[in-house]
Amino acid sequence: MQQTYKHLFEHFPAESKIWLYLADRELTATEANEIQARLDEFIAKWATHGKELIADAKVVGNRFIIVVSDDQKVKASGCSIDSSVRVIKELGEQYGVNFFNRLNVLVQQGEELKIAPYHELTAYSGWEYYNPVINDLGDWRENWIQKIP
């Protein structure tokens, strides 16, 4: 999965707002495609105070939903952010997936991927993890995958 995300959101500036949602299980290809279609529908209509947001959303690696918004052009408001969270919650309910457990992270060693409790990361010394504490798109591009010491 490491190499498959670098090309995403390339037309968005580094300062763009980003939201990361980790699924508590791997999505099937069918689920990922259906979720992507629903995200595409949502993003096409996503607006704040009547202004269309410059945004995108992708299912990445059948594990993550990533939503990006260019806040330099139109800043997402509380209501618009709430609407995106509502869509993610609905998708989770529909597919039996929890996208909101912030205590878990995805760890990887080679091709092996595993959900691990954040407080147990030291047990995976030498593995990599997908950093859930990302501030913006630039941070995601540079710091999403971290080595566990």
Coordinates of C-alpha atoms in Angstrom, one line a residue:
M1 CA 0.0 0.0 0.0
Q2 CA 2.9 2.3 0.6
Q3 CA 3.5 3.1 -3.1
T4 CA -0.1 3.3 -4.1
Y5 CA -1.1 6.6 -2.5
K6 CA 1.7 9.0 -3.5
H7 CA -0.1 10.1 -6.7
L8 CA -3.4 10.9 -4.9
F9 CA -4.5 14.5 -4.4
E10 CA -1.6 15.8 -6.4
H11 CA -3.5 18.9 -7.6
F12 CA -4.2 20.0 -4.0
P13 CA -1.8 22.3 -2.1
A14 CA 0.2 21.0 0.8
E15 CA -1.9 23.2 3.2
S16 CA -5.1 21.4 2.3
K17 CA -7.1 20.0 5.2
I18 CA -7.2 16.2 5.5
W19 CA -9.3 13.7 7.5
L20 CA -8.2 10.1 7.8
Y21 CA -10.6 7.3 8.7
L22 CA -9.1 3.8 9.4
A23 CA -11.5 0.9 8.9
D24 CA -11.3 -1.7 11.7
R25 CA -11.1 -4.4 9.0
E26 CA -10.0 -4.7 5.4
L27 CA -12.7 -3.8 3.0
T28 CA -13.5 -6.2 0.2
A29 CA -12.9 -4.9 -3.4
T30 CA -16.7 -4.7 -3.9
E31 CA -17.1 -2.7 -0.6
A32 CA -14.3 -0.4 -1.5
N33 CA -15.8 0.3 -5.0
E34 CA -19.2 0.9 -3.6
I35 CA -17.9 3.2 -0.8
Q36 CA -15.8 5.1 -3.4
A37 CA -18.9 5.6 -5.5
R38 CA -20.8 7.0 -2.5
L39 CA -17.9 9.3 -1.6
D40 CA -17.8 10.6 -5.2
E41 CA -21.5 11.4 -5.0
F42 CA -21.0 13.2 -1.7
I43 CA -17.9 15.2 -2.8
A44 CA -19.7 16.4 -6.0
K45 CA -22.3 18.1 -3.8
W46 CA -20.2 19.0 -0.7
A47 CA -20.6 22.7 0.1
T48 CA -20.3 25.2 2.8
H49 CA -22.7 28.2 3.1
G50 CA -23.8 27.7 -0.5
K51 CA -20.2 27.5 -1.9
E52 CA -18.9 24.3 -3.4
L53 CA -15.9 22.9 -1.6
I54 CA -12.8 22.1 -3.6
A55 CA -12.4 18.6 -2.2
D56 CA -11.8 14.9 -3.0
A57 CA -12.1 11.6 -1.1
K58 CA -10.6 8.2 -1.8
V59 CA -10.6 4.7 -0.4
V60 CA -6.9 3.9 0.0
G61 CA -5.6 0.3 0.3
N62 CA -9.1 -1.0 1.2
R63 CA -8.2 0.3 4.7
F64 CA -8.7 4.0 4.8
I65 CA -11.1 6.7 3.7
I66 CA -9.2 9.9 3.1
V67 CA -11.0 13.2 2.6
V68 CA -9.1 16.4 1.5
S69 CA -10.4 19.9 1.2
D70 CA -8.5 22.9 -0.2
D71 CA -9.2 25.4 2.6
Q72 CA -7.3 28.2 0.7
K73 CA -10.1 28.5 -1.8
V74 CA -13.2 27.7 0.3
K75 CA -12.8 26.8 4.0
A76 CA -15.0 23.9 5.3
S77 CA -17.3 25.0 8.1
G78 CA -18.5 23.1 11.1
C79 CA -21.7 22.1 9.3
S80 CA -20.0 20.9 6.2
I81 CA -17.5 18.9 8.3
D82 CA -20.4 17.4 10.2
S83 CA -22.0 16.4 6.9
S84 CA -18.9 14.5 5.9
V85 CA -18.6 12.8 9.2
R86 CA -22.3 11.8 8.9
V87 CA -21.6 10.1 5.5
I88 CA -18.6 8.2 6.9
K89 CA -20.8 7.0 9.9
E90 CA -23.5 5.9 7.5
L91 CA -21.0 4.0 5.4
G92 CA -19.7 2.3 8.5
E93 CA -23.1 1.3 9.6
Q94 CA -24.0 0.0 6.1
Y95 CA -20.9 -2.1 5.8
G96 CA -20.4 -3.1 9.4
V97 CA -17.1 -1.2 9.7
N98 CA -15.9 1.2 12.5
F99 CA -14.1 4.1 11.0
F100 CA -13.9 6.0 14.3
N101 CA -11.8 4.0 16.7
R102 CA -8.9 6.4 17.2
L103 CA -7.2 4.0 19.6
N104 CA -6.1 1.7 16.7
V105 CA -3.5 2.2 14.0
L106 CA -2.5 0.1 11.0
V107 CA 1.0 -1.4 11.3
Q108 CA 2.9 -3.0 8.4
Q109 CA 5.9 -5.2 8.0
G110 CA 6.5 -6.1 4.4
E111 CA 3.2 -7.3 3.0
E112 CA 1.7 -8.0 6.4
L113 CA -0.9 -5.5 7.6
K114 CA -2.4 -5.5 11.1
I115 CA -4.6 -3.3 13.2
A116 CA -2.9 -2.6 16.6
P117 CA -3.8 -0.6 19.6
Y118 CA -1.9 2.7 19.5
H119 CA -0.6 2.1 23.1
E120 CA 1.0 -1.2 22.0
L121 CA 3.1 0.2 19.1
T122 CA 6.4 -0.6 20.9
A123 CA 5.5 -4.3 20.5
Y124 CA 6.0 -3.8 16.8
S125 CA 9.5 -2.4 16.9
G126 CA 10.9 -2.3 13.4
W127 CA 7.5 -2.3 11.7
E128 CA 6.0 0.8 10.1
Y129 CA 2.7 2.4 11.0
Y130 CA 0.3 4.7 9.3
N131 CA 0.4 7.9 11.4
P132 CA -3.2 8.9 12.3
V133 CA -2.0 12.3 13.7
I134 CA -1.7 14.3 10.5
N135 CA -2.3 18.0 10.3
D136 CA -2.6 18.7 6.5
L137 CA -2.0 17.2 3.1
G138 CA 1.7 18.1 3.1
D139 CA 2.2 16.4 6.5
W140 CA 0.4 13.3 5.1
R141 CA 2.6 13.3 2.0
E142 CA 5.8 13.4 4.1
N143 CA 4.8 11.7 7.4
W144 CA 2.0 9.3 7.0
I145 CA 4.2 6.2 7.1
Q146 CA 6.5 6.1 10.2
K147 CA 9.0 3.6 11.4
I148 CA 8.3 2.2 14.9
P149 CA 11.6 2.5 16.9

